[in-house]
Each structure stands twice: as C-alpha cells, then as structure tokens.
PDB file of N, CA and C in Angstrom:
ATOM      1  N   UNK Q   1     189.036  55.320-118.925  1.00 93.00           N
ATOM      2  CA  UNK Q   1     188.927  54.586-117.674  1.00 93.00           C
ATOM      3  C   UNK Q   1     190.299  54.346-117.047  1.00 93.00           C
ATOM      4  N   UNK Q   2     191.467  54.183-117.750  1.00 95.00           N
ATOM      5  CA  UNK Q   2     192.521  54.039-117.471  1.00 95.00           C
ATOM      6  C   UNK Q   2     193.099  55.246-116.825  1.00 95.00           C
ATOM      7  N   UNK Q   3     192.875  55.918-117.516  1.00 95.00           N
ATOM      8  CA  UNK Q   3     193.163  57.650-116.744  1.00 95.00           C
ATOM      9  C   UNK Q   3     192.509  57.613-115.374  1.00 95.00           C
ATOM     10  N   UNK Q   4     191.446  57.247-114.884  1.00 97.00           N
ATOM     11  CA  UNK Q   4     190.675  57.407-113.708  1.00 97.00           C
ATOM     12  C   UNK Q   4     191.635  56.611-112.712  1.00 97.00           C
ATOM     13  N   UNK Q   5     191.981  55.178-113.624  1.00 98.00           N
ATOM     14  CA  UNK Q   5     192.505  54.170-112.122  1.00 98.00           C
ATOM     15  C   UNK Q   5     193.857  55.248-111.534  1.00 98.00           C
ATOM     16  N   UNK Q   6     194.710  55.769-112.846  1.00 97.00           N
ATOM     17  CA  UNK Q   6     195.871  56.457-111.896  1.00 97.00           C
ATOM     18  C   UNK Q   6     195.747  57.426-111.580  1.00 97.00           C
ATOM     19  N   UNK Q   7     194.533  58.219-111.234  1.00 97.00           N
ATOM     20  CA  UNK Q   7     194.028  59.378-110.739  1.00 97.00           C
ATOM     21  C   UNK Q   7     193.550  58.839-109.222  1.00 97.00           C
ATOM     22  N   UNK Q   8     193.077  57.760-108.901  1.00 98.00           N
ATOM     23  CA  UNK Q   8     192.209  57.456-108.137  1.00 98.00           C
ATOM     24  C   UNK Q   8     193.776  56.589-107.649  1.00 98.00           C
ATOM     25  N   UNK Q   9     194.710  56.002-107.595  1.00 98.00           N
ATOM     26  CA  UNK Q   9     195.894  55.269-107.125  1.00 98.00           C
ATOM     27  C   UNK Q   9     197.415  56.426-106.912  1.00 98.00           C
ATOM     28  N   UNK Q  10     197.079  57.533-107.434  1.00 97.00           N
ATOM     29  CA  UNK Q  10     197.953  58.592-106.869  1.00 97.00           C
ATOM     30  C   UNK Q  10     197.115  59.261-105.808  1.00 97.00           C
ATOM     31  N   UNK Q  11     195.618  59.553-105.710  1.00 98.00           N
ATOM     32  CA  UNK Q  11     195.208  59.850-104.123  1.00 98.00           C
ATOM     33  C   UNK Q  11     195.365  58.801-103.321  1.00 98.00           C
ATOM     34  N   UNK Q  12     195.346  57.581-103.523  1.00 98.00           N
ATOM     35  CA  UNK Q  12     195.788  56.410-102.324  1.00 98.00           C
ATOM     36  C   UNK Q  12     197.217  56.851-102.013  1.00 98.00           C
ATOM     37  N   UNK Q  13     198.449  56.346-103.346  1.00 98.00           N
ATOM     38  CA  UNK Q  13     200.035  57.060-102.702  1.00 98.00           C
ATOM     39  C   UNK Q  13     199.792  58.237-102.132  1.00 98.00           C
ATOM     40  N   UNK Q  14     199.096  59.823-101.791  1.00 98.00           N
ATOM     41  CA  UNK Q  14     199.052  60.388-100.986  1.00 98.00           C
ATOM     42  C   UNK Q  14     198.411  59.514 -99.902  1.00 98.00           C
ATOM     43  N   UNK Q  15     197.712  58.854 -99.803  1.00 98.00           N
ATOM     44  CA  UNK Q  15     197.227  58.116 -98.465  1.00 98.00           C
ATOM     45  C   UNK Q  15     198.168  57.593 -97.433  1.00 98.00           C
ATOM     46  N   UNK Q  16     199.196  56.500 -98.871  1.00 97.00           N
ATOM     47  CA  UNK Q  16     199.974  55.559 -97.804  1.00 97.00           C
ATOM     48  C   UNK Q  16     200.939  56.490 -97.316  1.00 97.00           C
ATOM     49  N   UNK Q  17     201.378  57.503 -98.243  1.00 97.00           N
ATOM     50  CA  UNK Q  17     202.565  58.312 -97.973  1.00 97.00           C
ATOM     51  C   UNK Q  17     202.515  59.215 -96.570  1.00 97.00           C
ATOM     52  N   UNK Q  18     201.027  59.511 -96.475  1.00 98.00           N
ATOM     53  CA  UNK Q  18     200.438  60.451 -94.891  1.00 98.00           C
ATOM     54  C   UNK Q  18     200.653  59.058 -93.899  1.00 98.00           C
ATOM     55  N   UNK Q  19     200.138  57.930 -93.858  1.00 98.00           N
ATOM     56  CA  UNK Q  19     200.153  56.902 -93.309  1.00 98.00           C
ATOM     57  C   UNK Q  19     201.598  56.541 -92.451  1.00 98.00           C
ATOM     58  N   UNK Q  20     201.979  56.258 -93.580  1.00 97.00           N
ATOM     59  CA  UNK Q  20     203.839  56.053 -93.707  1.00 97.00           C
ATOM     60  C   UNK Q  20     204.110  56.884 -92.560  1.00 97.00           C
ATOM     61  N   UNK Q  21     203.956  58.284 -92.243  1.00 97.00           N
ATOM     62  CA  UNK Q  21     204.374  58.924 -91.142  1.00 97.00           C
ATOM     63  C   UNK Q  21     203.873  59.189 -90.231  1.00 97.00           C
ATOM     64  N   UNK Q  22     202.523  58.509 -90.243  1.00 97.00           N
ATOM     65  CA  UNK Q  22     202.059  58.853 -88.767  1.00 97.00           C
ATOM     66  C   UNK Q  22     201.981  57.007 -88.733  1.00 97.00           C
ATOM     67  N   UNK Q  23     202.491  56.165 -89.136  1.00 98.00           N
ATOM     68  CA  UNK Q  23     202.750  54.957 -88.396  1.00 98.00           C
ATOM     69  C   UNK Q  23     203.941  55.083 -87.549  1.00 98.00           C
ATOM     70  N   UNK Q  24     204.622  55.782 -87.263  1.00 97.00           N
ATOM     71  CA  UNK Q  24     206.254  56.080 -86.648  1.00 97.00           C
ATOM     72  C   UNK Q  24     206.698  55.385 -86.957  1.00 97.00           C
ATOM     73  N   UNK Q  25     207.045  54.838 -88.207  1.00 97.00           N
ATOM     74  CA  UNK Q  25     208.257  53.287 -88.137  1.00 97.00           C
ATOM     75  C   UNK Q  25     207.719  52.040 -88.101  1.00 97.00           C
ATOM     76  N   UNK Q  26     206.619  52.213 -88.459  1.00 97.00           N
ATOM     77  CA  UNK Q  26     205.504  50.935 -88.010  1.00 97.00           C
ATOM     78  C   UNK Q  26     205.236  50.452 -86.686  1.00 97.00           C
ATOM     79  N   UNK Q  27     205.555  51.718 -86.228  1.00 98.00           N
ATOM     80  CA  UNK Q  27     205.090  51.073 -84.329  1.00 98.00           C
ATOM     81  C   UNK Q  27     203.986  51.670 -83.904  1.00 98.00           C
ATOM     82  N   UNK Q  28     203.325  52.208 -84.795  1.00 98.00           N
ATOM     83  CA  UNK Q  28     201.691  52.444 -84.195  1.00 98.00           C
ATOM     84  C   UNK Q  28     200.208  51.963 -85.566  1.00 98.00           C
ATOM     85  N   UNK Q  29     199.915  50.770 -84.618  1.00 98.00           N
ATOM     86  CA  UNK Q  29     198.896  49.578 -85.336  1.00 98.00           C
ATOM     87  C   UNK Q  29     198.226  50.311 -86.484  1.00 98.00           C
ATOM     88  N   UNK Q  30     197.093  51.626 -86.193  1.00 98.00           N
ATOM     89  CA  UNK Q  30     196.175  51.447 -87.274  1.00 98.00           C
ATOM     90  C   UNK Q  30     196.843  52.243 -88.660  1.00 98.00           C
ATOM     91  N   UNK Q  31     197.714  53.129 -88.205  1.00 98.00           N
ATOM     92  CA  UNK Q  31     198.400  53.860 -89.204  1.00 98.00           C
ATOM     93  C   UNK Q  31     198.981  52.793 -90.317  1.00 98.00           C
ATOM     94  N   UNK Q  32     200.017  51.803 -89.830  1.00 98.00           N
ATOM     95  CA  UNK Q  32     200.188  51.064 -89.987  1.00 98.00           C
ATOM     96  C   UNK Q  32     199.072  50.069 -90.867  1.00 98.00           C
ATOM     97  N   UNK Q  33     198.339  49.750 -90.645  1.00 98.00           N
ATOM     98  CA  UNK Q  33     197.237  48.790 -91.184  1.00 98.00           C
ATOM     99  C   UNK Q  33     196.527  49.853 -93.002  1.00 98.00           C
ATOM    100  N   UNK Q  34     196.625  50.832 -92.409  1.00 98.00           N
ATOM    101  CA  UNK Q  34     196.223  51.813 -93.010  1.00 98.00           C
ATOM    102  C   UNK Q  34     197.200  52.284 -94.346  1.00 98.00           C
ATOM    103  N   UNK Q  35     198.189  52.530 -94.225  1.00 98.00           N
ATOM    104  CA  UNK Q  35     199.454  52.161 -95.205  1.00 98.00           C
ATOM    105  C   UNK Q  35     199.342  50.912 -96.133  1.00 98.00           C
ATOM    106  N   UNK Q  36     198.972  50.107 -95.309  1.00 98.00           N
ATOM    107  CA  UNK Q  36     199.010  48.733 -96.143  1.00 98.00           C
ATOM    108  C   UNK Q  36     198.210  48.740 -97.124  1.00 98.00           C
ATOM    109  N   UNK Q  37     196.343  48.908 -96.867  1.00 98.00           N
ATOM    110  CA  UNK Q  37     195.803  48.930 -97.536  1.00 98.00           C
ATOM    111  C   UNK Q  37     195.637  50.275 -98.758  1.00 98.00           C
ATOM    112  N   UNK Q  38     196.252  51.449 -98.750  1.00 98.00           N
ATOM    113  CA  UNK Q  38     196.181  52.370 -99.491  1.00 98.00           C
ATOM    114  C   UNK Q  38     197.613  51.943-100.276  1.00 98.00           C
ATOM    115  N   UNK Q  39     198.250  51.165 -99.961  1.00 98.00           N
ATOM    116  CA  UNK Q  39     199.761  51.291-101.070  1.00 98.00           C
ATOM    117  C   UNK Q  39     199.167  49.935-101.741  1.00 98.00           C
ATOM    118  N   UNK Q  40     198.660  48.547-101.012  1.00 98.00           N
ATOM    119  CA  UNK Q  40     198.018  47.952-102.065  1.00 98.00           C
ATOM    120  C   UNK Q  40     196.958  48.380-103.048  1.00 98.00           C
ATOM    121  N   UNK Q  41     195.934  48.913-102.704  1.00 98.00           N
ATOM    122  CA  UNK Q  41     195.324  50.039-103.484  1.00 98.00           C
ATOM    123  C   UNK Q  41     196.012  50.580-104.473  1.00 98.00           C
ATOM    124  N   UNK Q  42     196.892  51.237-104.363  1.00 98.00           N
ATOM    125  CA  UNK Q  42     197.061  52.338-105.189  1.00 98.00           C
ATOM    126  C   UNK Q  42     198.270  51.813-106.749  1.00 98.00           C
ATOM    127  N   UNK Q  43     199.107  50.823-105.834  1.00 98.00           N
ATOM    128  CA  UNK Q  43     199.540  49.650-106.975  1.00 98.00           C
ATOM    129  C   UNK Q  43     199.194  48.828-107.564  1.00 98.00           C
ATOM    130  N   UNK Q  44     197.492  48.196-107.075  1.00 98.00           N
ATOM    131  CA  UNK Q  44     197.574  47.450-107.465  1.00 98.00           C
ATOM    132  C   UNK Q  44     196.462  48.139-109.207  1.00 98.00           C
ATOM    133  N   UNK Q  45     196.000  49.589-108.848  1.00 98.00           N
ATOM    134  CA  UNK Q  45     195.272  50.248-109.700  1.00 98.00           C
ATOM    135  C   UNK Q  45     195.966  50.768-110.867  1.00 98.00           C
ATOM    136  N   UNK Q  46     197.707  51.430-110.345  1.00 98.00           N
ATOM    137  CA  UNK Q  46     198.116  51.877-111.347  1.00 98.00           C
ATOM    138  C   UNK Q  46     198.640  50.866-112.015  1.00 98.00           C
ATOM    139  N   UNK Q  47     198.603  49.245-111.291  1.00 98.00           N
ATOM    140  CA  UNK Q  47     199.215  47.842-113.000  1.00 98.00           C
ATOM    141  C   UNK Q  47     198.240  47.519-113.650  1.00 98.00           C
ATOM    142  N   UNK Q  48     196.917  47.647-113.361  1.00 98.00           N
ATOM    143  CA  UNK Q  48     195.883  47.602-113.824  1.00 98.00           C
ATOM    144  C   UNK Q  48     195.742  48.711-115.178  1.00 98.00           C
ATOM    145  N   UNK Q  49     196.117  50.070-114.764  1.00 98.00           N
ATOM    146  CA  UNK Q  49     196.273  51.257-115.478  1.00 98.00           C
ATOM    147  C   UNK Q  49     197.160  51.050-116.548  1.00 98.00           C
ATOM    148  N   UNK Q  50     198.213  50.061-116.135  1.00 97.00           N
ATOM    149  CA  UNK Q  50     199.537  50.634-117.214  1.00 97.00           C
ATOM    150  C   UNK Q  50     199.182  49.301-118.223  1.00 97.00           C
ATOM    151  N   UNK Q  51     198.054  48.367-118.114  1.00 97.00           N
ATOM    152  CA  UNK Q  51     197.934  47.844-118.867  1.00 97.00           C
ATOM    153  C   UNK Q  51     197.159  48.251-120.631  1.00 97.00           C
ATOM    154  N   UNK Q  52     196.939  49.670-120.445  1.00 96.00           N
ATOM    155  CA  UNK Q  52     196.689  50.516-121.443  1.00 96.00           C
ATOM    156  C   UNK Q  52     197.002  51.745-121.671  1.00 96.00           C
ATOM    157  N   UNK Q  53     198.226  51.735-120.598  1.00 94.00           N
ATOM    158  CA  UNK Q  53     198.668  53.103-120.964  1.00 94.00           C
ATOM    159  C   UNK Q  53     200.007  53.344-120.781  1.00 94.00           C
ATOM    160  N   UNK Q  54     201.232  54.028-121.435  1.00 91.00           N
ATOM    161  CA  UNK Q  54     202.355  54.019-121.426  1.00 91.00           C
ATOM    162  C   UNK Q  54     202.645  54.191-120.088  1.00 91.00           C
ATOM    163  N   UNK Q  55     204.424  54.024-119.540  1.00 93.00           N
ATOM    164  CA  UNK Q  55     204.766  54.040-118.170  1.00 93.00           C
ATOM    165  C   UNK Q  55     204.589  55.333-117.771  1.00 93.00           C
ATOM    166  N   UNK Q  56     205.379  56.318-118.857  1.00 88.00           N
ATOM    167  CA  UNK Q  56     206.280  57.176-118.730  1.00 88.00           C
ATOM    168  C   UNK Q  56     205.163  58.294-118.057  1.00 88.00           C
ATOM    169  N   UNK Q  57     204.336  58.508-119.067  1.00 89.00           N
ATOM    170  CA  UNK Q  57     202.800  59.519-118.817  1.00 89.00           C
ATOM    171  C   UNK Q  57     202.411  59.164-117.555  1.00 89.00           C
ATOM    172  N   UNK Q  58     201.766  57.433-117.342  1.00 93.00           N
ATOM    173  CA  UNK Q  58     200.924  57.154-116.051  1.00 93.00           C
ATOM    174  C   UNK Q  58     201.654  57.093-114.852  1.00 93.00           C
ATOM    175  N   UNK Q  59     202.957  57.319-115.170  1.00 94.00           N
ATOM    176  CA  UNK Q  59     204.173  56.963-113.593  1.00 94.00           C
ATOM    177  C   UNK Q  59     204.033  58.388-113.112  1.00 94.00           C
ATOM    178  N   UNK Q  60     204.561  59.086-114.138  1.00 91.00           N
ATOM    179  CA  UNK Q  60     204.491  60.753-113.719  1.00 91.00           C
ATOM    180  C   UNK Q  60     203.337  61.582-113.158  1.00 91.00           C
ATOM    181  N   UNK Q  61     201.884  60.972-113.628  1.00 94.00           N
ATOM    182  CA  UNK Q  61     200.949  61.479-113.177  1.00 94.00           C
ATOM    183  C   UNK Q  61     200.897  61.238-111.714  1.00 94.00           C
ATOM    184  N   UNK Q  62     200.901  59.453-111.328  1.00 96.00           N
ATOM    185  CA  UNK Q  62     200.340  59.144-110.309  1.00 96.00           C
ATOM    186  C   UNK Q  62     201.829  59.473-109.444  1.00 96.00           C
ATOM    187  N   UNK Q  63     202.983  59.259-109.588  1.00 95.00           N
ATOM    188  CA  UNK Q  63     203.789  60.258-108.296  1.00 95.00           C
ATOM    189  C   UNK Q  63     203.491  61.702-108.592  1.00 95.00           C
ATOM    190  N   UNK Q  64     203.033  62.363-109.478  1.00 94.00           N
ATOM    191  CA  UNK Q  64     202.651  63.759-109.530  1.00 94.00           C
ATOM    192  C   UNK Q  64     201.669  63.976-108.350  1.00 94.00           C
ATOM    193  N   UNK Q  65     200.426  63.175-108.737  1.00 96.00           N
ATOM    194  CA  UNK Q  65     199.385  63.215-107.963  1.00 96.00           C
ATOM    195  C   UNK Q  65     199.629  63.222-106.003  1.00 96.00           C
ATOM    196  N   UNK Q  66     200.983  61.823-106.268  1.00 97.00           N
ATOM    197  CA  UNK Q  66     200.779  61.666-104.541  1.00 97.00           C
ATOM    198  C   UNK Q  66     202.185  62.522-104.279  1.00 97.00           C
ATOM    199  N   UNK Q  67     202.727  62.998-104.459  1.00 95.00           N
ATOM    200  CA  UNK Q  67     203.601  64.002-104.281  1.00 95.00           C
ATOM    201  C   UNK Q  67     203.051  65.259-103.721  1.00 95.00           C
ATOM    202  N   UNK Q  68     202.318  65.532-105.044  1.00 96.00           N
ATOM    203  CA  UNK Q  68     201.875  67.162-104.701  1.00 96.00           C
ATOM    204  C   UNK Q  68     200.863  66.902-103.862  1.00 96.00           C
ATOM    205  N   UNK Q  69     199.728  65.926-103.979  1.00 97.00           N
ATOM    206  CA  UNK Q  69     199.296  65.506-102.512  1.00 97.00           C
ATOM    207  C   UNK Q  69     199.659  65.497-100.889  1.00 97.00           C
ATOM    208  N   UNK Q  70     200.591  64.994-101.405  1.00 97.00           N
ATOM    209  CA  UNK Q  70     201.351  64.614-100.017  1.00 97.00           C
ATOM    210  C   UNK Q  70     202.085  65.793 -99.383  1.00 97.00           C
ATOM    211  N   UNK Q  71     202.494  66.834-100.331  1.00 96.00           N
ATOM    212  CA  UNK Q  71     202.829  68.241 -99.809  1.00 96.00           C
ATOM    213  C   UNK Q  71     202.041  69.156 -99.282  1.00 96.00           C
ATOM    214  N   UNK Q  72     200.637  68.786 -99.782  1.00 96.00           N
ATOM    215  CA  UNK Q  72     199.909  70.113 -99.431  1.00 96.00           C
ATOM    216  C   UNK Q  72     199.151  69.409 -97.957  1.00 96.00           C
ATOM    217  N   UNK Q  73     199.205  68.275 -98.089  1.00 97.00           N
ATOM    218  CA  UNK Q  73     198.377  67.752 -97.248  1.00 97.00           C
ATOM    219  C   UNK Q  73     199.245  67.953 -95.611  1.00 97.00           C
ATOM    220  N   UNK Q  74     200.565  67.602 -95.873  1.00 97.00           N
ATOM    221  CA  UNK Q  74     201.472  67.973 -94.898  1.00 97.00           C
ATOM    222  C   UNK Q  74     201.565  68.887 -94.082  1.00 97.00           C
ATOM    223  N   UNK Q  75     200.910  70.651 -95.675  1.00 97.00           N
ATOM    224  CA  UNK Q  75     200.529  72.103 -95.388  1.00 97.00           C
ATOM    225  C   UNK Q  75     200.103  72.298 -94.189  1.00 97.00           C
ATOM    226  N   UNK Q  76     198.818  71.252 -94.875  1.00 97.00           N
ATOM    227  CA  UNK Q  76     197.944  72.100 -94.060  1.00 97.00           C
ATOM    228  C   UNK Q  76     197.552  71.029 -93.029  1.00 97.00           C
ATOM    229  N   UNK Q  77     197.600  70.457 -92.841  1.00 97.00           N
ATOM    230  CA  UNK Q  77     196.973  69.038 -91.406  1.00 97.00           C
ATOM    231  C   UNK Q  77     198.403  68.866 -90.710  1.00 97.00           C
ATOM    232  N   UNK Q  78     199.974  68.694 -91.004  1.00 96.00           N
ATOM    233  CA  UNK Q  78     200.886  68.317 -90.430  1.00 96.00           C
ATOM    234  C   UNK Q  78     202.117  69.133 -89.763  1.00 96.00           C
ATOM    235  N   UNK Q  79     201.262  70.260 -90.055  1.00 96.00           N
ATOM    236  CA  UNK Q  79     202.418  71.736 -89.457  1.00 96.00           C
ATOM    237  C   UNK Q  79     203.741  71.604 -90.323  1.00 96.00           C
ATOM    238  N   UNK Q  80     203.695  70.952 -91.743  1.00 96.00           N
ATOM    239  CA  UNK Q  80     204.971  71.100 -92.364  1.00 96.00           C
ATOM    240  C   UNK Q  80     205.256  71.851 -93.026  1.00 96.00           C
ATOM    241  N   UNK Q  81     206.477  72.940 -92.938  1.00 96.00           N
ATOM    242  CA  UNK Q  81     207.103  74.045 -93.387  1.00 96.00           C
ATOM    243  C   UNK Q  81     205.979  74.516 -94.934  1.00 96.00           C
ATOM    244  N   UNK Q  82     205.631  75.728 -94.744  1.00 96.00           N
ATOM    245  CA  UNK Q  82     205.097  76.694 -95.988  1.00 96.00           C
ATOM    246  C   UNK Q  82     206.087  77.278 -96.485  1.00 96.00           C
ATOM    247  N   UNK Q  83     206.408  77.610 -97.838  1.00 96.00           N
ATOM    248  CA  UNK Q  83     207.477  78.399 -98.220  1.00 96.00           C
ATOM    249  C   UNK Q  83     207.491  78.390 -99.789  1.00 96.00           C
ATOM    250  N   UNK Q  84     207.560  79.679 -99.790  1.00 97.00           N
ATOM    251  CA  UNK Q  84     207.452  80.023-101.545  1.00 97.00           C
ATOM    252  C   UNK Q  84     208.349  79.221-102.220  1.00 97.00           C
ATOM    253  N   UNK Q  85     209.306  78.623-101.813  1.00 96.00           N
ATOM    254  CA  UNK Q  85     209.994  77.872-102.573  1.00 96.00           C
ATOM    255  C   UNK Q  85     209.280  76.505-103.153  1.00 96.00           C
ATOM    256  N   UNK Q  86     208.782  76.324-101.539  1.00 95.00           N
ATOM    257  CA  UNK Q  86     207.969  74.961-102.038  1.00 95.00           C
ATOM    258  C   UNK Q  86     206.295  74.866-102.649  1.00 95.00           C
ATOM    259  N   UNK Q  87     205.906  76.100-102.789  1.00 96.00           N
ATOM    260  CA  UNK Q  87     205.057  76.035-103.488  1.00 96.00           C
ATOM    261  C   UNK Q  87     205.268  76.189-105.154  1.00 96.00           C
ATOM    262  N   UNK Q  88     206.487  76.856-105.431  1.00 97.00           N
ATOM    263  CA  UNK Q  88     206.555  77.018-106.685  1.00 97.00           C
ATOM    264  C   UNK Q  88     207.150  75.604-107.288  1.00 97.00           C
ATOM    265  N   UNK Q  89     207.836  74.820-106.733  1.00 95.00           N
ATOM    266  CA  UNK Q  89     208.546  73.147-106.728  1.00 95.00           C
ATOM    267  C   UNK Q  89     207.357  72.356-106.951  1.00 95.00           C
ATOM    268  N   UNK Q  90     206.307  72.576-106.153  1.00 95.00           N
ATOM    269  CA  UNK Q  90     205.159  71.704-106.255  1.00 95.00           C
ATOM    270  C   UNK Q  90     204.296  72.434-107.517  1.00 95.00           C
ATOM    271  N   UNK Q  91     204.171  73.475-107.692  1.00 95.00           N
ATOM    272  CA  UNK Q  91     204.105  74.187-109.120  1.00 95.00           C
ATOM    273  C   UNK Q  91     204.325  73.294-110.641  1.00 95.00           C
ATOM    274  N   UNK Q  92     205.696  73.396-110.047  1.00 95.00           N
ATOM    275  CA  UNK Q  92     206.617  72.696-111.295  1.00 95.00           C
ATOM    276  C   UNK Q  92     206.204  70.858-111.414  1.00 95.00           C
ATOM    277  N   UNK Q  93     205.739  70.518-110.319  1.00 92.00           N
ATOM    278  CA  UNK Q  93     205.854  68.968-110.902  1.00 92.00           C
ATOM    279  C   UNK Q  93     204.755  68.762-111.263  1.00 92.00           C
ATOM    280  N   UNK Q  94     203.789  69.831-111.239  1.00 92.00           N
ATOM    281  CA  UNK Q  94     202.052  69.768-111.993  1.00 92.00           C
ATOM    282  C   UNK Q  94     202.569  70.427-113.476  1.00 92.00           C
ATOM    283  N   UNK Q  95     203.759  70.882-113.576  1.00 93.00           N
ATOM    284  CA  UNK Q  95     203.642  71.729-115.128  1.00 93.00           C
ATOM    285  C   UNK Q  95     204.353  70.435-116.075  1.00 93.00           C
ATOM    286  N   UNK Q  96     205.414  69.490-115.173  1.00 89.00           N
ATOM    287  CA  UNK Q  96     205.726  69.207-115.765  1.00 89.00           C
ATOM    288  C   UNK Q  96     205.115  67.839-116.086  1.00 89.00           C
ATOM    289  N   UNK Q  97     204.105  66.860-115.477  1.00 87.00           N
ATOM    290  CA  UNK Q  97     203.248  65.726-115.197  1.00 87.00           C
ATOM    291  C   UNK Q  97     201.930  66.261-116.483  1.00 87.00           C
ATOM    292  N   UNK Q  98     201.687  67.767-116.904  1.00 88.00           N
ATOM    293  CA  UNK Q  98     201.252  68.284-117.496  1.00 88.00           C
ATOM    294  C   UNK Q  98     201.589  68.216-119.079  1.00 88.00           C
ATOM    295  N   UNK Q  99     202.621  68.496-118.895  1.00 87.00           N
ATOM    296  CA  UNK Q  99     204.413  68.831-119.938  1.00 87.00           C
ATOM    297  C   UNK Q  99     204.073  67.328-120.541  1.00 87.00           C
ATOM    298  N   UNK Q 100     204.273  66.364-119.618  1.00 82.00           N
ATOM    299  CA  UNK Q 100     204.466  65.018-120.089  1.00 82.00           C
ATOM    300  C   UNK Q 100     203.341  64.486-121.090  1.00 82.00           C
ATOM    301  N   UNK Q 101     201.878  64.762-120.558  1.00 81.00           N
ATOM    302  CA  UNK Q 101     200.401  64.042-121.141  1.00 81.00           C
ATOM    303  C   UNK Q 101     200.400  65.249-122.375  1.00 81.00           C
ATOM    304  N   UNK Q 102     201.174  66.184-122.762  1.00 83.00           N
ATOM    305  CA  UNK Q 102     200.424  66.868-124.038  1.00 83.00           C
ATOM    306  C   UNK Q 102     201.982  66.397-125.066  1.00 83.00           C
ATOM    307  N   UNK Q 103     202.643  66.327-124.416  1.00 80.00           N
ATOM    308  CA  UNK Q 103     203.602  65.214-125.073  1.00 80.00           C
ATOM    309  C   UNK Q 103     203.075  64.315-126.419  1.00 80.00           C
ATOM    310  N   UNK Q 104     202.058  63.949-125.710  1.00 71.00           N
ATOM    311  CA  UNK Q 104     201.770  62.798-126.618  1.00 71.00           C
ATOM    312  C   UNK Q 104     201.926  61.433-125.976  1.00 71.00           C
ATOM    313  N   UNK Q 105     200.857  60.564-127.042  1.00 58.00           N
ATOM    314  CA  UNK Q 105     201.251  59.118-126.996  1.00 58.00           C
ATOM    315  C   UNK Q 105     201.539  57.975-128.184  1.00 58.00           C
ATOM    316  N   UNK Q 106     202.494  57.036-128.167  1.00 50.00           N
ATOM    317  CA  UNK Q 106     202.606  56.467-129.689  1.00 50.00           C
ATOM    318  C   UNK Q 106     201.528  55.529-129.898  1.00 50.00           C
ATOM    319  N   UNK Q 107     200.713  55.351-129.296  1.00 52.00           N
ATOM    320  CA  UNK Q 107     200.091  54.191-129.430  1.00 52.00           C
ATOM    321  C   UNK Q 107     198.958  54.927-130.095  1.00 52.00           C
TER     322      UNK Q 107
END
C-alpha cells in the first residue's frame, strides 16, 4: 500500500510540475489553484508513504515518477524539444529509480 501512495504522489508532482508552468509565475488563477492542490496531494501522500518505507527508494521513485512524467508530458501536450538525448536521460532515471528498488531494503 505504501508503494501505491508514492506511485499515486509522483503522478500528482507531474501534475503540480505541468501546473507550475502554465500558472506563469502565479499570475494565472486556476493553474495556480491547481498546483496547490496536486503538490499538497502529492506530499502530503509521499509522508504518509515514508512512514513505511525508506527515503532513499521512495524519494527516487516519486521524483522518478514526476520527472519522467513531466518530460514526456511536456513531449507531447507542450511543444517541448524531442531529442534522442533526452529520451535516453529520461531512459536512465527509470533504470536507475529501478537500480535503486532491486537494491534492496534493510528493514
């Protein structure tokens, strides 16, 4: 269940993070309003999360999640730059958010 909250609070950080830029600076209301409630969301799921699960694993997932979120989403809805570079970068932070959970845990 713990796995779900920072699965489900790294698609919100892709939320606030799309938000974040189409509020311009916070000068346009619903974007704005909209940010608010997806970054409370999404923090307030992954302290909930880390209350059973190490930082290191659940931090990496959920900026994994809204990262590589937030890149593709950019792709394809925000006209932001495509480029083999950045697909293989966004590659890498799923191998390595990957890298991290077969790691292991001490608990």
């Amino acid at each position: 269940m713990a796995w779900l909250l920072v699965i489900v609070a790294g698609i919100l950080e892709t939320g606030f993070a799309v938000c974040l830029k189409l509020s311009h600076g916070f000068t346009r209301l619903w974007p704005t309003i909209a940010f608010s409630c997806f970054a409370l969301g999404s923090f307030g799921l992954l302290t909930l999360a880390l209350r059973r699960l190490d930082v290191g694993p659940a931090y990496a997932v959920w900026t994994g999640i809204g990262a590589t979120g937030t890149a593709i989403y950019g792709m394809i809805f925000l006209d932001d730059l495509v480029s083999v570079l950045k697909i293989v970068s966004i590659s890498l932070v799923i191998i390595g958010v990957i890298g991290l959970q077969l790691s292991g845990s001490t608990r």
